[in-house]
Structures are given as C-alpha cells and as structure tokens.
Amino acid sequence: MTGLVTVTLVCLAIIIGLGLTREDRRQLQTSYAQLRNINLVAVDANKLSAQIAELFVAGDQDAEIREARDSLLSGLQRQRDLIREEHALAGEPDATWGGLDRVAQMEIKVQEIDQSRLLIQDHLQAGRRAEALQVFNTRIYHQLGQVLLELVEEATVRERAEVAEALASSSRLSERAVDLAIGLIVVVAVLGVANIVMMNRAILRPVSALYAGAEAVGRGDLTHVIDNPSPDELGNLSRRFNQMTGQIRDQRDSLLQAQSTLSQQVEERTRELRERSEALVASNDRLRSVDASRANFFADISHELRTPLTILRGQAEMAIRTPDADAATLQQVLSEIVRKTDQIGRLIDDLLFLARSESGSIMVNRTRVVLQDIVGDVLLDGQNMAMRPGVRIRPSQPSEPVEVRGDPDRLRQAVLIALDNAIRLAPADTTVSLELAQSQDHAHIRVRDQGPGFTGDELGSAFTRFYSARPSRPRSGRGLGLGLSIAKWIVDQHDGAIRIDSAPGRGAVVEITMPLARRAVA
C-alpha cells in the first residue's frame, strides 16, 4: 500500500511538471508571434514612408497612403492583443507593461505622420517642394526610423528574456525531477530496510538504477535510460521516469531551436529594415537629383528660347528703323527670322514629344519597313541642315533590302536626330558617314562624325533627359539634352538599342540596333 501511494505521488508530480512545460511552450509561442508581428509592423511603417515619398514623384497617392496607414494601425492593434495575451498567460492581466506604452506611442506617431503628410501635400500643391522635403526628412523619415528601431530593439530584448525564462523553467523542472527521484529513493530505501530479507534483490537494483538515472539527469544527461522491465511499482516508475526525461529533453531541444530561429529571424528582419532604410535614402537622393536637373533644365530652356526671340526682335526693329531698305536687305532679315523661328519650332516640337512620351499618348504603329527608304529620306532632310563649309554626308547601304517592323515616321525621327547632332558638331571639310548594315538577326544604323567627341561623363549622361553637354561643345536648338533621349525612347519602343562609341578628340559613332523582321515562309 505504501509503495502504491509513493508511485501515485510521483506520477502526480510528473504530470504537474509536464503541465508547466506546456505553459512554457505557450509563452514561447506568444513571444515568437509578438516578434513576427513587430517585424510586419516595421515593414508596414517602411511602406507608409515609401508611399509618402511617392508624393514627390507621382503626385496624389491618397488611397495607397490610407491603405498603408490602416495596415500599420491594424498591426499595432495586433501587437497590443498579443501583449495582453502574454500578460494573461503570466497571470498578470492588469499589469502595466512598457510594451503597451510603446504601442500607444507608435499609434500617436502614426497620427503625427498623417498630419505631416497633409502638410507635405499642402506644400507640394503650393509649389513649395523644398519645404515639403524638409518636413518629410525631419518629421517622417528620421523620427519614424528612430521610433521603429526602438520598438524592434525593445521587443527583441523582451522576447529573448522570455525565452531565457522558459529555458530556466525547464531547468528548474529538471531539478524538481532530480529532487523527486532522490526523495523517492529515500522512501523506497526506508521501506526496503523493513523488508530487507525478502525483497533485497527486488528493490535494491531498481533503486540503484533510479539513483543512477537521477544522477545522470542532475549532470544534464537527458539521454540516460533506466532499464527495468518489471511490472511492479518500481518498474512503472522507471518507465515514467524515462518518459519524463524524454519529454524534458524534447522540450529543451525545442526551446533551444526556437531561440536559434528567433535570433535568425531578428537578424534577418533587422537586415531587411536596414536595406529598406538605405533604399529610402537613395530614393530621397534621386528626388533631389531630379529636382535639381529640372531646375537647371528650365533655366537652359529659358535661355534657349530668349536668345532667338531677342535676335528676332532685333532683326525686326532694324528693318523698321530702315524704311528705305532694299529688297536684298529685307530678304536677308526675313531669312534670318525664318531660320530662328524654325529653331524655336524644333525646340518646341522636342518638348512636346517629351511630354507626350512621358504621358504615354504617343502611339507607335508598326509595319514592315525597308530601312533603305528611311536612310534615303534622312539624306534628303540632311542636305537642308545647317553645316560648316566642306562638310559632306557619305551614305553606305547594302543592295538587299533590310526590313524591320516599326513606325517609319518615328524611325526617321530617331536617325535624323543622330545625323543632325553629327552635322552640327562636324568641323569644316570633314565627312559624316551614314551607314546601314545587317547581321544575322539585327539591322545596324551607324552615324560617324569627326567632331570633338564625348568625354566619359558625357557618355554616361548622353541619353539622360534634361542633360546639357559641356559649355565647350557647340550649342544648337537641340543642345538641351532632349534629342538623344528622344531617339533612345523611340529605339526602346522598337525593342532595339542605341549606344555611343567616342573619346575626346576622335569623333563619335552613334549606333542604332534593331531586330530584323521575320521573313514570310513560302
């Protein structure tokens, strides 16, 4: 009877111990859910910041910004629920924890960010771009990043502490098992003294095995197994002891694995957050660069338009002040006026084309085009271009038709831009070559000149819109960084490529490459 009572008490202690380990597992799962949710909050915060940054590029983004804001607030509410669930598991549902205070601070910060976003929109609508950038950098980018990093760091420290507490609880459970086994050994030993004669061999060996198992568990060896197949109480106790150590071992391994996974997740999320922050900084820099480029472009366009208009006005005033001017003088004045108006018209055409290409309103109608026809039309137009004395245009093309699928008007425009740049930069008594060639799958159009060439910096920015060449290069109505960018847009729409091969002092080669049209099978 005494042995049965002892075994019952031991089993009850084992069940209580296993219940504690299940409680530790639930707390660990809650901690992991909090960390995963706080990383999702970090992602939503970065998304909100990025959507606000899009205001500088794409304009009105109210729907996307509200969606990102609501997602962030939903994540913060989920974080509050997880913290309260954790408090309930810990038996402290009414306690005041720093985690809830931090979530409340973050919700206040989201409202402040929304107010700052409205202020940014007001600045942008009023044309105060610099003030808008200042509000974004000081009130959104820096403050949001600081609060977010503090939240992630606090959550990480707290959850790691909870994992450590769970491991410590498992260790305490092991110690209880050792104490339980030792106490059991003492009880069994006392009973064995009374029955030493009859039950010597039946008790001492199982007790020794239990003692050895308790010592092994005390040393941290949870792989130790007690071999006692007897059906009595000690045999059952040994088997329960083995089950208990196995469960403790599994719980410990699970906790260690969870701790390792938690550390990896924290490191990965922190790296992603850092990369997103760096991407946001790069986006900010690009916004500043585009803003500066547009400012320089408008200054250049004002100069390019004012100069020919000033000349037109001067020519007209000179004709008015000379009422008795002969026909030859008036003819010269009118010719100059026509030339300048043509220059202004070409500049306006380029600006209109640029605006339409950005809005997507330019249609590219593809048909089968023979490139020899395009080259012929460009040569006719090139004869009427202004050029220095002695500049010659030398064409070269194969006799067999070279066909592509494309818009003939747009292709003619792209080739004419390259030829126009070459002619305007070609020194006197030099040759500008216009070559058409064909490889296995592609057609190639090359325009060669013997002009001043391009520097390395100019090559890197030649196709950038609003880019102007160095002051030492001759300027023309197409010297605002529009012509080559328009040509590149046209070639891109035809699945082709355009590149420049040049070096200072040895001229330049502009090459346009496009896929050949597939020939019909007879």
Short mmCIF file of C-alpha atoms in Angstrom, two decimals:
data_model
loop_
_atom_site.label_atom_id
_atom_site.label_comp_id
_atom_site.label_asym_id
_atom_site.label_seq_id
_atom_site.Cartn_x
_atom_site.Cartn_y
_atom_site.Cartn_z
CA MET A 1 0.00 0.00 0.00
CA THR A 2 2.84 2.37 0.88
CA GLY A 3 4.51 1.68 -2.48
CA LEU A 4 1.28 2.44 -4.32
CA VAL A 5 0.90 5.79 -2.53
CA THR A 6 4.50 6.67 -3.34
CA VAL A 7 4.09 5.88 -7.03
CA THR A 8 0.86 7.92 -7.12
CA LEU A 9 2.56 10.98 -5.63
CA VAL A 10 5.46 10.68 -8.06
CA CYS A 11 3.11 10.41 -11.06
CA LEU A 12 1.21 13.47 -9.85
CA ALA A 13 4.47 15.42 -9.62
CA ILE A 14 5.42 14.30 -13.14
CA ILE A 15 2.05 15.41 -14.54
CA ILE A 16 2.41 18.80 -12.84
CA GLY A 17 5.92 19.15 -14.29
CA LEU A 18 4.70 18.35 -17.81
CA GLY A 19 1.92 20.87 -17.39
CA LEU A 20 4.50 23.53 -16.55
CA THR A 21 6.45 22.72 -19.71
CA ARG A 22 3.30 23.12 -21.80
CA GLU A 23 2.78 26.51 -20.16
CA ASP A 24 6.35 27.47 -21.11
CA ARG A 25 5.69 26.41 -24.71
CA ARG A 26 2.58 28.61 -24.93
CA GLN A 27 4.51 31.58 -23.59
CA LEU A 28 7.29 30.94 -26.11
CA GLN A 29 4.77 30.78 -28.98
CA THR A 30 3.25 34.07 -27.83
CA SER A 31 6.70 35.68 -27.69
CA TYR A 32 7.51 34.45 -31.21
CA ALA A 33 4.17 35.79 -32.51
CA GLN A 34 4.96 39.20 -30.99
CA LEU A 35 8.37 39.35 -32.65
CA ARG A 36 6.97 38.28 -36.03
CA ASN A 37 4.18 40.89 -35.77
CA ILE A 38 6.58 43.69 -34.81
CA ASN A 39 8.65 42.90 -37.91
CA LEU A 40 5.46 43.11 -40.01
CA VAL A 41 4.78 46.48 -38.33
CA ALA A 42 8.28 47.56 -39.37
CA VAL A 43 7.55 46.54 -42.98
CA ASP A 44 4.20 48.43 -42.93
CA ALA A 45 5.93 51.51 -41.48
CA ASN A 46 8.51 51.45 -44.28
CA LYS A 47 5.71 51.00 -46.82
CA LEU A 48 3.86 54.05 -45.39
CA SER A 49 7.07 56.10 -45.55
CA ALA A 50 7.70 54.97 -49.14
CA GLN A 51 4.12 55.83 -50.20
CA ILE A 52 4.51 59.33 -48.74
CA ALA A 53 7.84 59.64 -50.60
CA GLU A 54 5.96 58.79 -53.84
CA LEU A 55 4.10 62.11 -53.44
CA PHE A 56 7.24 63.84 -54.74
CA VAL A 57 7.26 61.73 -57.90
CA ALA A 58 3.73 60.52 -58.69
CA GLY A 59 1.64 63.21 -57.04
CA ASP A 60 -1.69 62.23 -55.44
CA GLN A 61 -1.38 58.87 -53.59
CA ASP A 62 -4.20 59.27 -51.01
CA ALA A 63 -5.71 55.80 -51.48
CA GLU A 64 -2.35 53.97 -51.25
CA ILE A 65 -1.26 56.09 -48.24
CA ARG A 66 -4.51 55.44 -46.36
CA GLU A 67 -4.22 51.72 -47.08
CA ALA A 68 -0.62 51.64 -45.76
CA ARG A 69 -1.61 53.68 -42.68
CA ASP A 70 -4.60 51.42 -41.86
CA SER A 71 -2.42 48.32 -42.28
CA LEU A 72 0.15 49.80 -39.86
CA LEU A 73 -2.54 50.66 -37.27
CA SER A 74 -4.00 47.15 -37.61
CA GLY A 75 -0.56 45.66 -36.92
CA LEU A 76 -0.17 47.83 -33.81
CA GLN A 77 -3.59 46.66 -32.54
CA ARG A 78 -2.49 43.06 -33.12
CA GLN A 79 0.69 43.77 -31.11
CA ARG A 80 -1.41 45.13 -28.23
CA ASP A 81 -3.60 41.98 -28.28
CA LEU A 82 -0.52 39.71 -28.23
CA ILE A 83 0.97 41.62 -25.27
CA ARG A 84 -2.29 41.30 -23.32
CA GLU A 85 -2.45 37.58 -24.17
CA GLU A 86 1.09 37.19 -22.85
CA HIS A 87 0.12 39.02 -19.62
CA ALA A 88 -2.83 36.67 -19.18
CA LEU A 89 -0.58 33.59 -19.55
CA ALA A 90 1.80 35.10 -16.98
CA GLY A 91 -1.09 35.63 -14.53
CA GLU A 92 -0.74 39.44 -14.66
CA PRO A 93 -3.55 40.67 -16.92
CA ASP A 94 -3.84 44.04 -15.17
CA ALA A 95 -0.11 44.82 -15.01
CA THR A 96 1.30 47.94 -16.68
CA TRP A 97 3.97 46.89 -19.21
CA GLY A 98 6.28 49.07 -21.27
CA GLY A 99 5.24 47.23 -24.44
CA LEU A 100 1.71 48.69 -24.31
CA ASP A 101 3.11 52.17 -23.71
CA ARG A 102 5.40 51.82 -26.74
CA VAL A 103 2.48 50.66 -28.95
CA ALA A 104 0.46 53.68 -27.81
CA GLN A 105 3.42 55.96 -28.63
CA MET A 106 3.66 54.38 -32.08
CA GLU A 107 -0.06 54.98 -32.73
CA ILE A 108 0.40 58.62 -31.76
CA LYS A 109 3.42 58.77 -34.08
CA VAL A 110 1.29 57.36 -36.95
CA GLN A 111 -1.27 60.14 -36.41
CA GLU A 112 1.55 62.73 -36.39
CA ILE A 113 2.91 61.25 -39.62
CA ASP A 114 -0.56 61.51 -41.20
CA GLN A 115 -0.73 65.17 -40.19
CA SER A 116 2.78 65.71 -41.61
CA ARG A 117 1.66 64.00 -44.83
CA LEU A 118 -1.21 66.51 -45.18
CA LEU A 119 1.30 69.33 -44.62
CA ILE A 120 3.58 67.87 -47.33
CA GLN A 121 0.64 67.73 -49.77
CA ASP A 122 -0.19 71.37 -48.99
CA HIS A 123 3.44 72.39 -49.66
CA LEU A 124 3.57 70.41 -52.92
CA GLN A 125 0.26 71.83 -54.15
CA ALA A 126 1.58 75.33 -53.36
CA GLY A 127 4.83 74.61 -55.22
CA ARG A 128 6.98 74.62 -52.05
CA ARG A 129 8.95 71.47 -52.84
CA ALA A 130 11.92 72.33 -50.60
CA GLU A 131 9.65 72.84 -47.57
CA ALA A 132 7.91 69.54 -48.37
CA LEU A 133 11.27 67.70 -48.47
CA GLN A 134 12.25 69.30 -45.15
CA VAL A 135 9.01 68.13 -43.49
CA PHE A 136 9.49 64.61 -44.92
CA ASN A 137 13.09 64.30 -43.69
CA THR A 138 12.56 65.74 -40.19
CA ARG A 139 9.07 64.56 -39.26
CA ILE A 140 8.71 61.28 -41.14
CA TYR A 141 11.98 59.70 -42.25
CA HIS A 142 14.20 60.33 -39.19
CA GLN A 143 11.54 60.20 -36.43
CA LEU A 144 9.74 57.16 -37.84
CA GLY A 145 13.02 55.23 -38.25
CA GLN A 146 14.12 56.09 -34.67
CA VAL A 147 10.82 55.04 -33.03
CA LEU A 148 10.66 51.89 -35.16
CA LEU A 149 14.20 50.81 -34.23
CA GLU A 150 13.46 51.41 -30.53
CA LEU A 151 10.30 49.29 -30.82
CA VAL A 152 12.11 46.40 -32.53
CA GLU A 153 15.01 46.54 -30.06
CA GLU A 154 12.69 46.59 -27.04
CA ALA A 155 10.60 43.71 -28.39
CA THR A 156 13.72 41.68 -29.19
CA VAL A 157 15.23 42.15 -25.71
CA ARG A 158 11.92 41.33 -24.04
CA GLU A 159 11.26 38.20 -26.10
CA ARG A 160 14.81 36.92 -25.62
CA ALA A 161 14.37 37.37 -21.88
CA GLU A 162 11.15 35.38 -22.03
CA VAL A 163 12.86 32.58 -23.97
CA ALA A 164 15.62 32.53 -21.36
CA GLU A 165 12.98 32.37 -18.63
CA ALA A 166 11.33 29.42 -20.40
CA LEU A 167 14.67 27.62 -20.55
CA ALA A 168 15.26 28.39 -16.89
CA SER A 169 11.82 26.98 -16.10
CA SER A 170 12.76 23.80 -17.94
CA SER A 171 15.96 23.63 -15.91
CA ARG A 172 14.01 24.06 -12.69
CA LEU A 173 11.72 21.27 -13.79
CA SER A 174 14.75 19.03 -14.26
CA GLU A 175 15.91 19.93 -10.77
CA ARG A 176 12.46 19.08 -9.41
CA ALA A 177 12.66 15.73 -11.17
CA VAL A 178 16.03 15.09 -9.55
CA ASP A 179 14.68 16.08 -6.14
CA LEU A 180 11.64 13.90 -6.74
CA ALA A 181 13.77 10.93 -7.71
CA ILE A 182 16.06 11.40 -4.72
CA GLY A 183 13.07 11.69 -2.40
CA LEU A 184 11.61 8.58 -3.95
CA ILE A 185 14.89 6.76 -3.40
CA VAL A 186 14.83 7.74 0.25
CA VAL A 187 11.24 6.49 0.68
CA VAL A 188 11.95 3.25 -1.12
CA ALA A 189 15.14 2.78 0.90
CA VAL A 190 13.19 3.17 4.17
CA LEU A 191 10.65 0.62 3.01
CA GLY A 192 13.45 -1.65 1.89
CA VAL A 193 15.01 -1.65 5.32
CA ALA A 194 11.79 -3.14 6.74
CA ASN A 195 11.68 -5.78 4.04
CA ILE A 196 15.43 -6.25 3.54
CA VAL A 197 15.33 -10.00 3.88
CA MET A 198 12.52 -10.83 1.50
CA MET A 199 12.79 -8.01 -1.07
CA ASN A 200 16.52 -7.34 -1.19
CA ARG A 201 17.08 -8.29 -4.80
CA ALA A 202 13.69 -6.92 -5.96
CA ILE A 203 14.27 -3.40 -4.59
CA LEU A 204 17.99 -2.59 -4.41
CA ARG A 205 18.67 -2.98 -8.13
CA PRO A 206 15.76 -0.78 -9.30
CA VAL A 207 16.64 1.79 -6.64
CA SER A 208 20.26 1.82 -7.79
CA ALA A 209 19.09 2.27 -11.37
CA LEU A 210 16.81 5.13 -10.33
CA TYR A 211 19.63 6.73 -8.38
CA ALA A 212 21.96 6.45 -11.35
CA GLY A 213 19.26 7.97 -13.57
CA ALA A 214 18.75 10.83 -11.12
CA GLU A 215 22.49 11.48 -11.04
CA ALA A 216 22.62 11.46 -14.85
CA VAL A 217 19.74 13.92 -15.12
CA GLY A 218 21.39 16.07 -12.49
CA ARG A 219 24.50 16.25 -14.69
CA GLY A 220 22.33 17.31 -17.62
CA ASP A 221 22.40 13.91 -19.36
CA LEU A 222 18.80 13.66 -20.53
CA THR A 223 19.60 10.70 -22.81
CA HIS A 224 20.03 8.31 -19.85
CA VAL A 225 17.50 5.42 -19.86
CA ILE A 226 16.62 3.23 -16.83
CA ASP A 227 16.30 -0.44 -17.82
CA ASN A 228 13.68 -2.00 -15.52
CA PRO A 229 11.03 -4.08 -17.35
CA SER A 230 9.39 -5.42 -14.16
CA PRO A 231 5.59 -4.85 -13.86
CA ASP A 232 5.69 -3.63 -10.26
CA GLU A 233 5.60 -0.06 -8.98
CA LEU A 234 9.35 0.49 -9.40
CA GLY A 235 9.21 -0.77 -12.98
CA ASN A 236 6.33 1.56 -13.76
CA LEU A 237 8.14 4.40 -12.03
CA SER A 238 11.27 3.73 -14.08
CA ARG A 239 9.28 3.81 -17.29
CA ARG A 240 7.58 7.07 -16.25
CA PHE A 241 10.96 8.45 -15.30
CA ASN A 242 12.24 7.59 -18.78
CA GLN A 243 9.19 9.25 -20.35
CA MET A 244 9.67 12.33 -18.21
CA THR A 245 13.35 12.72 -19.13
CA GLY A 246 12.47 12.17 -22.80
CA GLN A 247 9.82 14.89 -22.69
CA ILE A 248 12.15 17.25 -20.84
CA ARG A 249 14.81 16.54 -23.47
CA ASP A 250 12.35 17.28 -26.29
CA GLN A 251 11.21 20.47 -24.57
CA ARG A 252 14.79 21.63 -24.07
CA ASP A 253 15.70 20.89 -27.70
CA SER A 254 12.56 22.70 -28.86
CA LEU A 255 13.39 25.75 -26.75
CA LEU A 256 16.98 25.83 -27.96
CA GLN A 257 15.83 25.51 -31.57
CA ALA A 258 13.24 28.24 -31.05
CA GLN A 259 15.90 30.50 -29.56
CA SER A 260 18.17 29.90 -32.55
CA THR A 261 15.31 30.52 -35.00
CA LEU A 262 14.32 33.65 -33.10
CA SER A 263 17.85 35.04 -33.34
CA GLN A 264 17.99 34.32 -37.07
CA GLN A 265 14.60 35.96 -37.64
CA VAL A 266 15.66 39.05 -35.69
CA GLU A 267 18.88 39.31 -37.68
CA GLU A 268 17.07 38.83 -41.00
CA ARG A 269 14.35 41.36 -40.22
CA THR A 270 16.91 43.86 -38.96
CA ARG A 271 18.88 43.47 -42.20
CA GLU A 272 15.72 43.93 -44.29
CA LEU A 273 14.84 47.03 -42.29
CA ARG A 274 18.34 48.43 -42.83
CA GLU A 275 18.15 47.71 -46.57
CA ARG A 276 14.75 49.38 -46.86
CA SER A 277 16.06 52.40 -44.98
CA GLU A 278 19.03 52.61 -47.35
CA ALA A 279 16.67 52.29 -50.32
CA LEU A 280 14.59 55.14 -48.93
CA VAL A 281 17.71 57.30 -48.57
CA ALA A 282 18.65 56.50 -52.18
CA SER A 283 15.14 57.41 -53.31
CA ASN A 284 15.46 60.71 -51.45
CA ASP A 285 18.75 61.41 -53.22
CA ARG A 286 17.18 60.62 -56.59
CA LEU A 287 14.34 63.02 -55.84
CA ARG A 288 16.82 65.78 -55.06
CA SER A 289 18.79 64.99 -58.23
CA VAL A 290 15.67 65.06 -60.42
CA ASP A 291 14.55 68.30 -58.81
CA ALA A 292 17.96 69.89 -59.45
CA SER A 293 18.02 68.61 -63.05
CA ARG A 294 14.60 70.05 -63.76
CA ALA A 295 15.60 73.40 -62.28
CA ASN A 296 18.71 73.53 -64.48
CA PHE A 297 16.65 72.43 -67.49
CA PHE A 298 14.13 75.24 -67.08
CA ALA A 299 16.97 77.72 -66.76
CA ASP A 300 18.50 76.39 -70.00
CA ILE A 301 15.18 76.34 -71.87
CA SER A 302 14.55 79.94 -70.85
CA HIS A 303 17.94 80.89 -72.26
CA GLU A 304 17.43 78.89 -75.48
CA LEU A 305 14.05 80.49 -76.12
CA ARG A 306 15.09 84.00 -75.12
CA THR A 307 18.17 84.09 -77.37
CA PRO A 308 16.42 83.50 -80.76
CA LEU A 309 13.50 85.69 -79.70
CA THR A 310 15.92 88.51 -78.90
CA ILE A 311 17.52 88.07 -82.32
CA LEU A 312 14.09 88.09 -84.00
CA ARG A 313 13.18 91.28 -82.22
CA GLY A 314 16.48 92.90 -83.12
CA GLN A 315 16.12 91.97 -86.80
CA ALA A 316 12.55 93.28 -86.90
CA GLU A 317 13.48 96.56 -85.17
CA MET A 318 16.39 97.03 -87.58
CA ALA A 319 14.01 96.59 -90.54
CA ILE A 320 11.57 99.09 -89.02
CA ARG A 321 14.32 101.65 -88.45
CA THR A 322 15.40 101.28 -92.11
CA PRO A 323 12.27 102.18 -94.09
CA ASP A 324 14.22 102.68 -97.31
CA ALA A 325 15.96 99.27 -97.10
CA ASP A 326 16.32 97.48 -100.40
CA ALA A 327 14.76 94.11 -101.22
CA ALA A 328 18.01 92.20 -100.65
CA THR A 329 18.33 93.53 -97.10
CA LEU A 330 14.71 92.70 -96.30
CA GLN A 331 15.18 89.25 -97.83
CA GLN A 332 18.19 88.65 -95.57
CA VAL A 333 16.27 89.82 -92.48
CA LEU A 334 13.28 87.63 -93.31
CA SER A 335 15.53 84.63 -93.97
CA GLU A 336 17.13 85.07 -90.55
CA ILE A 337 13.68 85.36 -88.95
CA VAL A 338 12.55 82.16 -90.69
CA ARG A 339 15.70 80.34 -89.55
CA LYS A 340 15.23 81.40 -85.94
CA THR A 341 11.52 80.55 -85.91
CA ASP A 342 12.41 77.13 -87.33
CA GLN A 343 14.91 76.69 -84.50
CA ILE A 344 12.26 77.66 -81.91
CA GLY A 345 9.73 75.37 -83.59
CA ARG A 346 12.08 72.39 -83.45
CA LEU A 347 12.75 73.06 -79.77
CA ILE A 348 9.02 73.23 -79.02
CA ASP A 349 8.45 70.03 -81.03
CA ASP A 350 11.07 68.26 -78.91
CA LEU A 351 9.45 69.48 -75.69
CA LEU A 352 6.00 68.40 -76.90
CA PHE A 353 7.33 64.96 -77.89
CA LEU A 354 8.97 64.59 -74.48
CA ALA A 355 5.75 65.46 -72.64
CA ARG A 356 3.68 63.07 -74.77
CA SER A 357 6.16 60.22 -74.31
CA GLU A 358 6.01 60.61 -70.53
CA SER A 359 2.19 60.63 -70.56
CA GLY A 360 2.02 57.56 -72.85
CA SER A 361 -0.05 59.32 -75.52
CA ILE A 362 2.38 58.64 -78.41
CA MET A 363 1.35 55.66 -80.49
CA VAL A 364 3.95 53.53 -82.30
CA ASN A 365 2.30 51.87 -85.32
CA ARG A 366 4.48 49.01 -86.53
CA THR A 367 4.58 47.85 -90.13
CA ARG A 368 7.23 46.23 -92.31
CA VAL A 369 9.76 48.99 -93.06
CA VAL A 370 12.65 48.91 -95.53
CA LEU A 371 15.47 50.80 -93.82
CA GLN A 372 16.96 51.89 -97.18
CA ASP A 373 13.85 54.08 -97.57
CA ILE A 374 14.40 55.57 -94.12
CA VAL A 375 18.06 56.32 -94.91
CA GLY A 376 17.07 57.93 -98.23
CA ASP A 377 14.55 60.25 -96.56
CA VAL A 378 17.06 61.20 -93.86
CA LEU A 379 19.69 62.01 -96.51
CA LEU A 380 17.26 64.37 -98.28
CA ASP A 381 16.50 66.13 -94.99
CA GLY A 382 20.20 66.27 -94.14
CA GLN A 383 21.00 68.28 -97.28
CA ASN A 384 18.92 71.15 -95.87
CA MET A 385 20.63 71.18 -92.46
CA ALA A 386 22.99 73.96 -91.45
CA MET A 387 26.58 72.76 -91.65
CA ARG A 388 30.09 74.13 -91.83
CA PRO A 389 31.77 74.64 -95.23
CA GLY A 390 33.09 71.46 -96.80
CA VAL A 391 31.10 69.04 -94.61
CA ARG A 392 29.98 66.05 -96.68
CA ILE A 393 27.46 63.28 -95.96
CA ARG A 394 28.62 59.86 -97.18
CA PRO A 395 25.95 57.11 -97.23
CA SER A 396 26.63 53.37 -97.24
CA GLN A 397 23.99 50.63 -97.50
CA PRO A 398 23.58 47.08 -98.85
CA SER A 399 21.71 46.39 -102.08
CA GLU A 400 19.49 43.74 -100.48
CA PRO A 401 16.50 45.24 -98.61
CA VAL A 402 16.93 45.39 -94.83
CA GLU A 403 13.48 45.07 -93.24
CA VAL A 404 12.33 45.66 -89.68
CA ARG A 405 8.95 46.04 -88.04
CA GLY A 406 8.48 49.59 -86.88
CA ASP A 407 6.91 53.02 -87.26
CA PRO A 408 8.59 54.67 -90.29
CA ASP A 409 7.99 58.24 -89.06
CA ARG A 410 9.47 57.54 -85.61
CA LEU A 411 12.45 55.63 -87.04
CA ARG A 412 13.12 58.51 -89.45
CA GLN A 413 13.00 60.92 -86.49
CA ALA A 414 15.50 58.86 -84.45
CA VAL A 415 18.02 58.56 -87.31
CA LEU A 416 17.61 62.25 -88.18
CA ILE A 417 18.40 63.24 -84.58
CA ALA A 418 21.68 61.30 -84.70
CA LEU A 419 22.59 62.79 -88.13
CA ASP A 420 21.63 66.31 -87.04
CA ASN A 421 23.91 66.11 -83.97
CA ALA A 422 26.80 64.81 -86.09
CA ILE A 423 26.41 67.53 -88.78
CA ARG A 424 26.18 70.36 -86.27
CA LEU A 425 29.34 69.21 -84.46
CA ALA A 426 31.36 68.25 -87.57
CA PRO A 427 34.35 70.54 -88.29
CA ALA A 428 34.75 72.13 -91.71
CA ASP A 429 35.99 69.91 -94.57
CA THR A 430 35.13 66.64 -92.79
CA THR A 431 32.87 63.72 -93.64
CA VAL A 432 29.79 62.48 -91.78
CA SER A 433 29.04 58.82 -92.57
CA LEU A 434 25.54 57.31 -92.54
CA GLU A 435 25.91 53.52 -92.70
CA LEU A 436 23.28 50.77 -92.90
CA ALA A 437 24.38 47.17 -92.25
CA GLN A 438 22.81 43.80 -91.45
CA SER A 439 23.97 40.98 -89.18
CA GLN A 440 22.34 37.59 -88.69
CA ASP A 441 19.35 38.78 -86.64
CA HIS A 442 19.70 42.56 -86.42
CA ALA A 443 19.88 45.71 -88.50
CA HIS A 444 22.51 48.36 -87.66
CA ILE A 445 22.45 52.09 -88.47
CA ARG A 446 25.67 53.98 -87.67
CA VAL A 447 26.31 57.73 -87.84
CA ARG A 448 30.02 58.66 -87.70
CA ASP A 449 31.47 62.14 -87.35
CA GLN A 450 34.93 63.63 -86.89
CA GLY A 451 33.86 66.15 -84.27
CA PRO A 452 35.19 66.83 -80.75
CA GLY A 453 33.80 63.55 -79.38
CA PHE A 454 32.42 62.84 -75.90
CA THR A 455 34.11 62.70 -72.51
CA GLY A 456 33.48 59.80 -70.14
CA ASP A 457 30.99 61.83 -68.08
CA GLU A 458 29.13 62.92 -71.21
CA LEU A 459 28.87 59.32 -72.45
CA GLY A 460 27.31 58.27 -69.15
CA SER A 461 24.66 61.01 -69.35
CA ALA A 462 24.16 61.40 -73.12
CA PHE A 463 20.73 59.74 -73.08
CA THR A 464 19.58 61.38 -69.83
CA ARG A 465 16.73 63.81 -70.23
CA PHE A 466 17.49 67.46 -69.40
CA TYR A 467 21.26 66.76 -69.72
CA SER A 468 23.28 69.54 -71.39
CA ALA A 469 26.75 68.99 -72.86
CA ARG A 470 29.79 70.84 -71.54
CA PRO A 471 29.97 74.56 -72.43
CA SER A 472 32.95 73.96 -74.74
CA ARG A 473 30.80 71.89 -77.13
CA PRO A 474 28.92 73.86 -79.79
CA ARG A 475 25.30 74.55 -78.84
CA SER A 476 22.24 74.35 -81.10
CA GLY A 477 18.48 74.26 -80.82
CA ARG A 478 18.85 70.59 -79.78
CA GLY A 479 21.53 71.19 -77.15
CA LEU A 480 19.28 70.79 -74.13
CA GLY A 481 19.62 67.06 -73.58
CA LEU A 482 16.41 66.27 -75.47
CA GLY A 483 17.41 64.90 -78.89
CA LEU A 484 19.32 61.77 -77.91
CA SER A 485 16.88 60.99 -75.09
CA ILE A 486 14.02 61.15 -77.63
CA ALA A 487 15.96 58.90 -80.01
CA LYS A 488 16.53 56.40 -77.19
CA TRP A 489 12.81 56.38 -76.34
CA ILE A 490 11.92 55.66 -79.99
CA VAL A 491 14.50 52.86 -80.28
CA ASP A 492 13.34 51.31 -76.99
CA GLN A 493 9.78 51.21 -78.32
CA HIS A 494 11.10 49.14 -81.25
CA ASP A 495 12.85 46.61 -78.95
CA GLY A 496 16.20 47.98 -80.09
CA ALA A 497 19.26 49.56 -78.53
CA ILE A 498 21.24 52.76 -79.09
CA ARG A 499 24.80 53.38 -77.96
CA ILE A 500 27.65 55.86 -78.45
CA ASP A 501 31.29 54.97 -79.03
CA SER A 502 33.52 58.01 -78.60
CA ALA A 503 36.51 59.59 -76.95
CA PRO A 504 37.59 63.25 -76.75
CA GLY A 505 39.19 64.43 -79.99
CA ARG A 506 38.42 61.39 -82.19
CA GLY A 507 34.79 61.89 -83.13
CA ALA A 508 31.79 59.77 -82.23
CA VAL A 509 29.77 56.83 -83.57
CA VAL A 510 26.06 56.63 -82.73
CA GLU A 511 24.80 53.08 -83.46
CA ILE A 512 21.13 52.04 -83.55
CA THR A 513 20.43 48.28 -83.46
CA MET A 514 17.01 46.69 -84.09
CA PRO A 515 15.79 43.11 -84.64
CA LEU A 516 15.10 42.16 -88.25
CA ALA A 517 11.55 41.43 -89.38
CA ARG A 518 10.81 37.74 -89.77
CA ARG A 519 10.63 36.71 -93.40
CA ALA A 520 7.47 35.01 -94.59
CA VAL A 521 7.89 31.29 -95.30
CA ALA A 522 6.89 30.38 -98.87
#
